[in-house]
PDB file of C-alpha atoms in Angstrom:
ATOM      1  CA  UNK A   1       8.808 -17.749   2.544  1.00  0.00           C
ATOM      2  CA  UNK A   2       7.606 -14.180   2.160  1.00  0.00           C
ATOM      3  CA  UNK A   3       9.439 -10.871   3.125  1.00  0.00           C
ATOM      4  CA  UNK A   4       6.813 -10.038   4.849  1.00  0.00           C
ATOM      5  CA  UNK A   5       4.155 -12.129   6.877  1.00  0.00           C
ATOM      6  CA  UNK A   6       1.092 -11.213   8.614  1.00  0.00           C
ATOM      7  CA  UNK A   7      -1.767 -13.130   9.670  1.00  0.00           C
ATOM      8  CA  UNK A   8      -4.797 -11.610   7.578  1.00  0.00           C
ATOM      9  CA  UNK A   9      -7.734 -12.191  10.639  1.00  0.00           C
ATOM     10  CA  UNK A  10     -10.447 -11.264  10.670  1.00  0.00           C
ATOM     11  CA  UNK A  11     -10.129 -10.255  14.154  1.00  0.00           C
ATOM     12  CA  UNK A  12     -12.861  -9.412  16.483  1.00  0.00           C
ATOM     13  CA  UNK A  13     -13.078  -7.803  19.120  1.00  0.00           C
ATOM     14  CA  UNK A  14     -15.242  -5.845  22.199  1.00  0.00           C
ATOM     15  CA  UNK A  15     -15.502  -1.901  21.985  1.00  0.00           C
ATOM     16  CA  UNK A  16     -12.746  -0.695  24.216  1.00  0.00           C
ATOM     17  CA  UNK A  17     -10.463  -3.790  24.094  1.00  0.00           C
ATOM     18  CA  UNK A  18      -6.496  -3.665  23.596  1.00  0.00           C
ATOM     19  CA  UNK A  19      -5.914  -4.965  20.347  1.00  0.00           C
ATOM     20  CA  UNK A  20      -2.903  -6.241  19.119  1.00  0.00           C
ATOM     21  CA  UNK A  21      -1.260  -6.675  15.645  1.00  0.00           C
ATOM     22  CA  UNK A  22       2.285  -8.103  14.539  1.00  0.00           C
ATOM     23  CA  UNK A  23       4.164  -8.645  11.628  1.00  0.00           C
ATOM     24  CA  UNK A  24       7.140 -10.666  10.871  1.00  0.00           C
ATOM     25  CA  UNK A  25       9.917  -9.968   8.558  1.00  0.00           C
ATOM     26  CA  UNK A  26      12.993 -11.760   6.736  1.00  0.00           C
ATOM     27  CA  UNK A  27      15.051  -9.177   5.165  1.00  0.00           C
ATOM     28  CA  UNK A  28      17.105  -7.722   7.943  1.00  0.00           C
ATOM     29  CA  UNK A  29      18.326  -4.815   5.993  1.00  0.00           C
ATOM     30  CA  UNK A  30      14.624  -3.175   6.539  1.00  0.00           C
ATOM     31  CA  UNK A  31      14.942  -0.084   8.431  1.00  0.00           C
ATOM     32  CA  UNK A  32      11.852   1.860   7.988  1.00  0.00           C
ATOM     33  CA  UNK A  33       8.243   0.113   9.422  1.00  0.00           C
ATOM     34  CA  UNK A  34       5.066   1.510   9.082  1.00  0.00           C
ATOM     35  CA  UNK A  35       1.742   0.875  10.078  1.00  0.00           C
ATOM     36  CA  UNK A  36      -1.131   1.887   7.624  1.00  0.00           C
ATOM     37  CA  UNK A  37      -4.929   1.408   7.752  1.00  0.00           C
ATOM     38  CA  UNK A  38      -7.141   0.524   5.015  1.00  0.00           C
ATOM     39  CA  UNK A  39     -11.064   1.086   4.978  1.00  0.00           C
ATOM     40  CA  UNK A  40     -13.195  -0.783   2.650  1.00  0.00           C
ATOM     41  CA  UNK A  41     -12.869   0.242  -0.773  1.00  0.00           C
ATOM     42  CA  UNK A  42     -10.642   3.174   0.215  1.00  0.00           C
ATOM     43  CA  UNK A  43      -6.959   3.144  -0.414  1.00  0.00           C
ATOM     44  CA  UNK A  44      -3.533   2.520   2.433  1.00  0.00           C
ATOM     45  CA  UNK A  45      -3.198   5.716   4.170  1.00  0.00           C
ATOM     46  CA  UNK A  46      -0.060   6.017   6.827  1.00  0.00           C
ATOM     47  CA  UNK A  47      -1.242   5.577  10.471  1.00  0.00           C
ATOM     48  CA  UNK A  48       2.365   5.357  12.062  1.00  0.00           C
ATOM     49  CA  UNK A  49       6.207   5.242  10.756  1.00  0.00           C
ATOM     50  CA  UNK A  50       8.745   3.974  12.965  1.00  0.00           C
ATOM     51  CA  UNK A  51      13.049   3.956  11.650  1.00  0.00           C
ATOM     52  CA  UNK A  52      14.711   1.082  13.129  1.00  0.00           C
ATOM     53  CA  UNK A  53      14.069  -0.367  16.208  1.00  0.00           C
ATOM     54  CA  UNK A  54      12.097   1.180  19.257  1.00  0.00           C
ATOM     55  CA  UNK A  55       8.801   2.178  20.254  1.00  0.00           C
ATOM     56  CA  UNK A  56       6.551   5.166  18.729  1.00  0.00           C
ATOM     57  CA  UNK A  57       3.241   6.037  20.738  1.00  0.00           C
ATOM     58  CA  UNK A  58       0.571   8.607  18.904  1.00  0.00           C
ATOM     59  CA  UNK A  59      -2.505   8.705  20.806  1.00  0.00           C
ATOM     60  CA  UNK A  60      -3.965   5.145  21.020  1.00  0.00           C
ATOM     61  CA  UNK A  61      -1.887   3.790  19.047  1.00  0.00           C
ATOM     62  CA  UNK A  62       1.959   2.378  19.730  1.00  0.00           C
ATOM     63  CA  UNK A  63       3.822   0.847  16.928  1.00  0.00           C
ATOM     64  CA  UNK A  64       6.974  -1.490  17.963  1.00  0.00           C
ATOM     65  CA  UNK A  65       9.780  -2.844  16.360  1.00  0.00           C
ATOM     66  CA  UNK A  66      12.116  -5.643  17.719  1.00  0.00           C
ATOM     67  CA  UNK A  67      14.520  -5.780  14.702  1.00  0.00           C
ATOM     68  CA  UNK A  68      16.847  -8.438  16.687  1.00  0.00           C
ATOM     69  CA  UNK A  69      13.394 -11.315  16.550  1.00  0.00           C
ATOM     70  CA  UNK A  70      12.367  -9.612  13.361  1.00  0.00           C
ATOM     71  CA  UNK A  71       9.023  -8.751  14.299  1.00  0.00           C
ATOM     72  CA  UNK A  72       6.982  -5.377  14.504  1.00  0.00           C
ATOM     73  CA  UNK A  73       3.420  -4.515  16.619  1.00  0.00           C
ATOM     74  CA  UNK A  74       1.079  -2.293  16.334  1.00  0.00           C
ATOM     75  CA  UNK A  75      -1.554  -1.689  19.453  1.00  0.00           C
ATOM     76  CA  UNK A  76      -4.560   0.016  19.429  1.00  0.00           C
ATOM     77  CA  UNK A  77      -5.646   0.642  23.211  1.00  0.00           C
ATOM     78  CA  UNK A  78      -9.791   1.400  23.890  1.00  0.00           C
ATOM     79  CA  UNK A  79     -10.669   0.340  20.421  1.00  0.00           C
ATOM     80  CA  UNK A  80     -13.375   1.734  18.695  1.00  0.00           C
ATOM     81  CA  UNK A  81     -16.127   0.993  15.900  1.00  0.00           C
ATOM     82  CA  UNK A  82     -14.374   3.554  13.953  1.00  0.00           C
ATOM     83  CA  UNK A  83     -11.376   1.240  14.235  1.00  0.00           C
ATOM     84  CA  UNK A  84     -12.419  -1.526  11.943  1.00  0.00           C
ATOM     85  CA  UNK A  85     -10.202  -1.812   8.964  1.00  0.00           C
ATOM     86  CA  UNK A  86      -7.213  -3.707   7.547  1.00  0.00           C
ATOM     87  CA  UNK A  87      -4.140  -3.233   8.931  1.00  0.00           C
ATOM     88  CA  UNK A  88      -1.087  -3.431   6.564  1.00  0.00           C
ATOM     89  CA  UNK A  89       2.348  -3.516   8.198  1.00  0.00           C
ATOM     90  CA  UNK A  90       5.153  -2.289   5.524  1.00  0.00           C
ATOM     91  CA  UNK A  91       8.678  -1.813   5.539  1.00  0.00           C
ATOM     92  CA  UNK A  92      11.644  -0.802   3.770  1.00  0.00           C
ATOM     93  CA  UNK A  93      15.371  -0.604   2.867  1.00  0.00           C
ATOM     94  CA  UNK A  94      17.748   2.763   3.834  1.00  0.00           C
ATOM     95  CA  UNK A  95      18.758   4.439   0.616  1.00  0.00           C
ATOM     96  CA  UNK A  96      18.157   5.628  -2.726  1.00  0.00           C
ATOM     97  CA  UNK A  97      14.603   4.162  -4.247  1.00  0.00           C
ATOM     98  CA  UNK A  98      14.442   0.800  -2.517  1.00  0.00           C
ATOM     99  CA  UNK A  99      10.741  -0.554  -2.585  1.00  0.00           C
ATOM    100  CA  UNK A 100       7.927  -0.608  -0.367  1.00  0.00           C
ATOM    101  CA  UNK A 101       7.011  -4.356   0.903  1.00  0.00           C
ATOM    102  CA  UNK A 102       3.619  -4.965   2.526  1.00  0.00           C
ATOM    103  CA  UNK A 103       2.101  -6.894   4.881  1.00  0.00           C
ATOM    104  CA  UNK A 104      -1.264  -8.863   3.444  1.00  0.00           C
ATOM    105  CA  UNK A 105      -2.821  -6.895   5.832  1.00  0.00           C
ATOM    106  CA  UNK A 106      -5.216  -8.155   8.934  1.00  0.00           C
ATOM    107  CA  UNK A 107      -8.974  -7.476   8.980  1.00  0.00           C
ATOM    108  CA  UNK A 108      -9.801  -5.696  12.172  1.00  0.00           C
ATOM    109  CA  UNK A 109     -13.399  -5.437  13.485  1.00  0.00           C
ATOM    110  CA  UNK A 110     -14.313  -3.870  16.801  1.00  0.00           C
ATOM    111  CA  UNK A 111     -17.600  -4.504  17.913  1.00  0.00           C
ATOM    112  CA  UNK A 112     -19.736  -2.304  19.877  1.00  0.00           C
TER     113      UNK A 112
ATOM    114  CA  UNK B   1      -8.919  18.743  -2.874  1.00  0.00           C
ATOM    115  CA  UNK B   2      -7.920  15.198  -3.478  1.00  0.00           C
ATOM    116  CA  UNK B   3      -4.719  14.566  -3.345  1.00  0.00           C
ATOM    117  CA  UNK B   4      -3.714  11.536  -5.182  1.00  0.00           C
ATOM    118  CA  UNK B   5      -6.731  11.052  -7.936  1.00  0.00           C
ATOM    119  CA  UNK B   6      -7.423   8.232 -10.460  1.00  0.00           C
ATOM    120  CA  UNK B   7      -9.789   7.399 -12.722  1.00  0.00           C
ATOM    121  CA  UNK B   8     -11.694   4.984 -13.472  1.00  0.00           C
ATOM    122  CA  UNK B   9     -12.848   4.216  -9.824  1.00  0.00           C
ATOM    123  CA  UNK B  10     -14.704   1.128 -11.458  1.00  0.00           C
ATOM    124  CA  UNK B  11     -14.012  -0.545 -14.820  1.00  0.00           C
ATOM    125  CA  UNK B  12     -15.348  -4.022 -16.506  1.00  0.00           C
ATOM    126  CA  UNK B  13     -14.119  -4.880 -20.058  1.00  0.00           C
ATOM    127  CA  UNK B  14     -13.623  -7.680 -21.853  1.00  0.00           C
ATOM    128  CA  UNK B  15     -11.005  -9.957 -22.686  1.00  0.00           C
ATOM    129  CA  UNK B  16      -8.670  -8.829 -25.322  1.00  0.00           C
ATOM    130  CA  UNK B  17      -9.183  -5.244 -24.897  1.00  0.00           C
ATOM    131  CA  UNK B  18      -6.916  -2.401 -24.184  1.00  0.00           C
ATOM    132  CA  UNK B  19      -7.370  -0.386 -21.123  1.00  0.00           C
ATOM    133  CA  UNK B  20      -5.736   2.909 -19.375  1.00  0.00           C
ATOM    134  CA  UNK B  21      -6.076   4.185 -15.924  1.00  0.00           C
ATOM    135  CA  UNK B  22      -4.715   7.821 -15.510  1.00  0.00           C
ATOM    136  CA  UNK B  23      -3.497   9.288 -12.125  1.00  0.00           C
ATOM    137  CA  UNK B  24      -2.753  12.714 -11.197  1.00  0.00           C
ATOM    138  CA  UNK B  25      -1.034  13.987  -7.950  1.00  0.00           C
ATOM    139  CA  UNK B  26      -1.428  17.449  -6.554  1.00  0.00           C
ATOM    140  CA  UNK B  27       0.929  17.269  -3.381  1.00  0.00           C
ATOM    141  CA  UNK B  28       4.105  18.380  -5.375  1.00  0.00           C
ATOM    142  CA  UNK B  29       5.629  14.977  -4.732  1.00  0.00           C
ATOM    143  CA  UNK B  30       8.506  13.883  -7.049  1.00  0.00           C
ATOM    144  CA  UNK B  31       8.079   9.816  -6.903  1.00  0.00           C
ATOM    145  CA  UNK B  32       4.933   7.864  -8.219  1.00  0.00           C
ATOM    146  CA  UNK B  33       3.499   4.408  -7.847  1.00  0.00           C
ATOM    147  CA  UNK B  34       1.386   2.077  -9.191  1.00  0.00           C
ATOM    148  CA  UNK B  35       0.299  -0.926  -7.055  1.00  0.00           C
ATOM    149  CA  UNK B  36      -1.704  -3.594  -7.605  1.00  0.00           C
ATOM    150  CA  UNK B  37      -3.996  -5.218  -4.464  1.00  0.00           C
ATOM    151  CA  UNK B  38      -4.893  -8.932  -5.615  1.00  0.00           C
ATOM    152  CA  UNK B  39      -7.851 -10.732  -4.615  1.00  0.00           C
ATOM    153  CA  UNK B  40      -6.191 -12.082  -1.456  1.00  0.00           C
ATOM    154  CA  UNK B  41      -5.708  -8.060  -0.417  1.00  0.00           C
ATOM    155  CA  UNK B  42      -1.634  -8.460  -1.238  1.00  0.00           C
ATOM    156  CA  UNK B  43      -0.267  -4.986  -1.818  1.00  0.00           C
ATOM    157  CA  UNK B  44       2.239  -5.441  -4.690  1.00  0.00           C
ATOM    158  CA  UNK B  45       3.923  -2.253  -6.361  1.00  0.00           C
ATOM    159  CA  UNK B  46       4.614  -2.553 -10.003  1.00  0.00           C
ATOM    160  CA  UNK B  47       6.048   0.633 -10.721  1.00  0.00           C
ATOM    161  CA  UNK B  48       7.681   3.626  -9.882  1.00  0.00           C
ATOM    162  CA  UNK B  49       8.734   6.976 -11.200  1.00  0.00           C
ATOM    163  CA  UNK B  50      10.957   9.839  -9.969  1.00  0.00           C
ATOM    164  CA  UNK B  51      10.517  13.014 -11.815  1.00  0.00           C
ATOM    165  CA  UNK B  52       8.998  11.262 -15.228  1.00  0.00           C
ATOM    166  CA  UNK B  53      12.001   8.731 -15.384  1.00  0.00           C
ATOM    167  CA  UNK B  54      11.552   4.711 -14.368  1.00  0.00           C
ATOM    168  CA  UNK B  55      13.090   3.494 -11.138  1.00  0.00           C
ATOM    169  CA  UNK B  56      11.229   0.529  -9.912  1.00  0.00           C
ATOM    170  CA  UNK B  57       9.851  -2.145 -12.364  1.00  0.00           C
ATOM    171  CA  UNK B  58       8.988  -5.224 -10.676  1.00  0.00           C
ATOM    172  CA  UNK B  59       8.326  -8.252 -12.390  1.00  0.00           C
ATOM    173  CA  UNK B  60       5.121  -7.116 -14.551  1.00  0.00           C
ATOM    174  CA  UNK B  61       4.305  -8.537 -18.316  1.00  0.00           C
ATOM    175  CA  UNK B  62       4.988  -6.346 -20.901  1.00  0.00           C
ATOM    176  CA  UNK B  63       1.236  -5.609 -21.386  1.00  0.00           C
ATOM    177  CA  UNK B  64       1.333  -3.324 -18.712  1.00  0.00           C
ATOM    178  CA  UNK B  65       2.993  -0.052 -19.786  1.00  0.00           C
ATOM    179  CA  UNK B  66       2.885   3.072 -17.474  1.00  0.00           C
ATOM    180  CA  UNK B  67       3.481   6.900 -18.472  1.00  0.00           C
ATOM    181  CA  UNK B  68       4.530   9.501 -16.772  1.00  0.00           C
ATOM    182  CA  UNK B  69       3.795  13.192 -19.161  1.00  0.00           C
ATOM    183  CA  UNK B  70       5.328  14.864 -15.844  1.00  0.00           C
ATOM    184  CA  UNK B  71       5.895  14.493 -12.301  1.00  0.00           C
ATOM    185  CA  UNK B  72       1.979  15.151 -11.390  1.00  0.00           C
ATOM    186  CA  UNK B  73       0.959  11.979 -13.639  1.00  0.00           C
ATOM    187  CA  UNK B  74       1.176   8.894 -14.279  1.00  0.00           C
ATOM    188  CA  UNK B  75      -0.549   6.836 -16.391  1.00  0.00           C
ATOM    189  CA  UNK B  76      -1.001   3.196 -16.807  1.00  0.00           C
ATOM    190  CA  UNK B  77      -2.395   1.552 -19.727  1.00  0.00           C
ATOM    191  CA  UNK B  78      -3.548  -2.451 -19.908  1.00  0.00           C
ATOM    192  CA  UNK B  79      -3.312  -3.603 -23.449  1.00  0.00           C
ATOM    193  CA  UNK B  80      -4.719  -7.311 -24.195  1.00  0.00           C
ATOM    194  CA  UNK B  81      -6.158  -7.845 -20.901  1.00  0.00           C
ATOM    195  CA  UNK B  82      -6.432 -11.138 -19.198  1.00  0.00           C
ATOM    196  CA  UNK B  83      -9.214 -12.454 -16.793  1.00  0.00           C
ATOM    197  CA  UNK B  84      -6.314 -12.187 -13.988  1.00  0.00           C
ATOM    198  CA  UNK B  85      -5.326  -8.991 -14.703  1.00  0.00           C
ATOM    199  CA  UNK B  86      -8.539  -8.232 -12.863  1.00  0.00           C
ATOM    200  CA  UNK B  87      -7.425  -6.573  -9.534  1.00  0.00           C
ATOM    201  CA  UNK B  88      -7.678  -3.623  -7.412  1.00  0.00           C
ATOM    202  CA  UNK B  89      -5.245  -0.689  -8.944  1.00  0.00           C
ATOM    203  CA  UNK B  90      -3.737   2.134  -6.594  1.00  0.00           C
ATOM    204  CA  UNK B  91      -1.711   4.978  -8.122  1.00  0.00           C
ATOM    205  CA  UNK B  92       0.030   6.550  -4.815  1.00  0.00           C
ATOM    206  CA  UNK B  93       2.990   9.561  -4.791  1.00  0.00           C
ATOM    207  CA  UNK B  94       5.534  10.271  -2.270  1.00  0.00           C
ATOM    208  CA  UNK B  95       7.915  13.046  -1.587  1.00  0.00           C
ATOM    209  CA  UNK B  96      11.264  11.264  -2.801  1.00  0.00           C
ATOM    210  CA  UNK B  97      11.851   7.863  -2.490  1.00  0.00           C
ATOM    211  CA  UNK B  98       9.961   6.853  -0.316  1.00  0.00           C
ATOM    212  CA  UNK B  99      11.654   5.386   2.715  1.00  0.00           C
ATOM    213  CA  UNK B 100      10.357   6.953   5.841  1.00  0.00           C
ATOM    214  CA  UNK B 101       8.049   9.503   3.718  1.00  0.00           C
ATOM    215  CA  UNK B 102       4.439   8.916   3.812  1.00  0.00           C
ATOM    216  CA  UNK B 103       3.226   7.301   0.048  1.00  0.00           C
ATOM    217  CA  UNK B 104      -0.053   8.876  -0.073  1.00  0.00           C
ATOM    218  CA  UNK B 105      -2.943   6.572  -2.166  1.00  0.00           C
ATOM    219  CA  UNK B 106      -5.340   7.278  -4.333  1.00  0.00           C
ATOM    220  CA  UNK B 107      -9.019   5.354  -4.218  1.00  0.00           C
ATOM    221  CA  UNK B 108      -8.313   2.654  -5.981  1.00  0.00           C
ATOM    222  CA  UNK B 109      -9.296   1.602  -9.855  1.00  0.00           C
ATOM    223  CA  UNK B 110     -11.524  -1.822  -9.288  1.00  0.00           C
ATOM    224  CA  UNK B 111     -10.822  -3.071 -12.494  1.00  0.00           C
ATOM    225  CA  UNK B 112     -13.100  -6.643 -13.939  1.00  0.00           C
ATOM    226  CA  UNK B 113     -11.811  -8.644 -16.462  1.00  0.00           C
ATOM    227  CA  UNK B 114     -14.765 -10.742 -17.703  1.00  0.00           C
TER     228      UNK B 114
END
């Protein structure tokens, strides 16, 4: 089983549709999530960082994490063409250097 | 100004050869990364670095060596490389550690094995 599992789409969906993405986790020492977004042939930049559990909200987007079912959301509310990309989910240990673990990542499209 | 740069973007060699791809940083950040995105699109790091010294090394053959000059670089150099070795390479920096810090990534080094 991995660390870290994510369904990798594609999803499609309508221009101005809620969209939602989760990710699922095994390691329950993880205590910082993040959400980032990858265009094509562009690299992972940070969309939203949440520690622990609780919910973050930045404009359209709200990123949640459950840590008691293991499993972290991201939604995007009135989606947009601009929208399409991968989504990874990643997460961490507290303390010192611990590594980065990713998500595969889900292929988002929105279509107009 | 680009903030996490590497170069190659794109790079097709042969089997056997030896290859580098160098990265530079310019945000001041003390840790460095190299990651490798598969075919599949799985995000795996391979190394990192804290102020030129070796903290991470994930299971990687010995082919792969990376080289940090100073904290605003770091290098990675491919010697005898293998048709899988071909593979999407992101250098990426942080401020320390990473943890709830943003890693920022470079463009990515497409690199074809053939």
């Amino acid at each position: 089983q991995k660390e870290v599992e994510q369904d990798p789409g594609p999803l499609s969906v309508p221009e101005g549709a809620i969209v939602s993405l989760n990710c699922t986790y095994s390691n329950s020492a993880f205590q910082y999530f993040m959400w980032y977004r990858q265009y094509s042939r562009k690299g992972p930049e940070l969309l939203m960082y949440t520690y622990s559990s609780g919910n973050k909200e930045d404009g359209r987007f709200t990123a949640q994490v459950d840590k008691s079912s293991k499993y972290i959301s991201l939604f995007i509310r009135d989606s947009q063409p601009s929208d399409s990309a991968t989504y990874l989910c990643a997460m961490r240990e507290s303390g010192g250097y611990q590594k980065v673990t990713f998500g595969i990542g889900t292929k988002l499209q929105v279509i107009p | 100004d680009t903030a996490v740069s590497q170069t190659p973007k794109y790079l097709v060699t042969q089997m056997g050869n030896d290859k580098s791809i160098k990265c530079e940083q310019n945000l001041g950040h003390d840790t460095m990364y190299w990651y490798k995105q598969d075919s599949k699109k799985f995000l795996k790091i391979m190394f990192s670095y804290n102020n030129k010294e070796l903290i991470i090394n994930e299971t990687v053959p010995n082919r792969f060596s990376p080289k940090s000059p100073d904290k605003a670089h770091l290098n990675l150099h491919i010697n005898s490389l293998e048709l899988g070795d071909s593979a999407v390479y992101f250098c990426a920096s942080s401020q320390a550690g990473g943890g709830g810090n943003t890693i920022y990534f470079g463009e990515g080094s497409w690199l074809t094995v053939v």
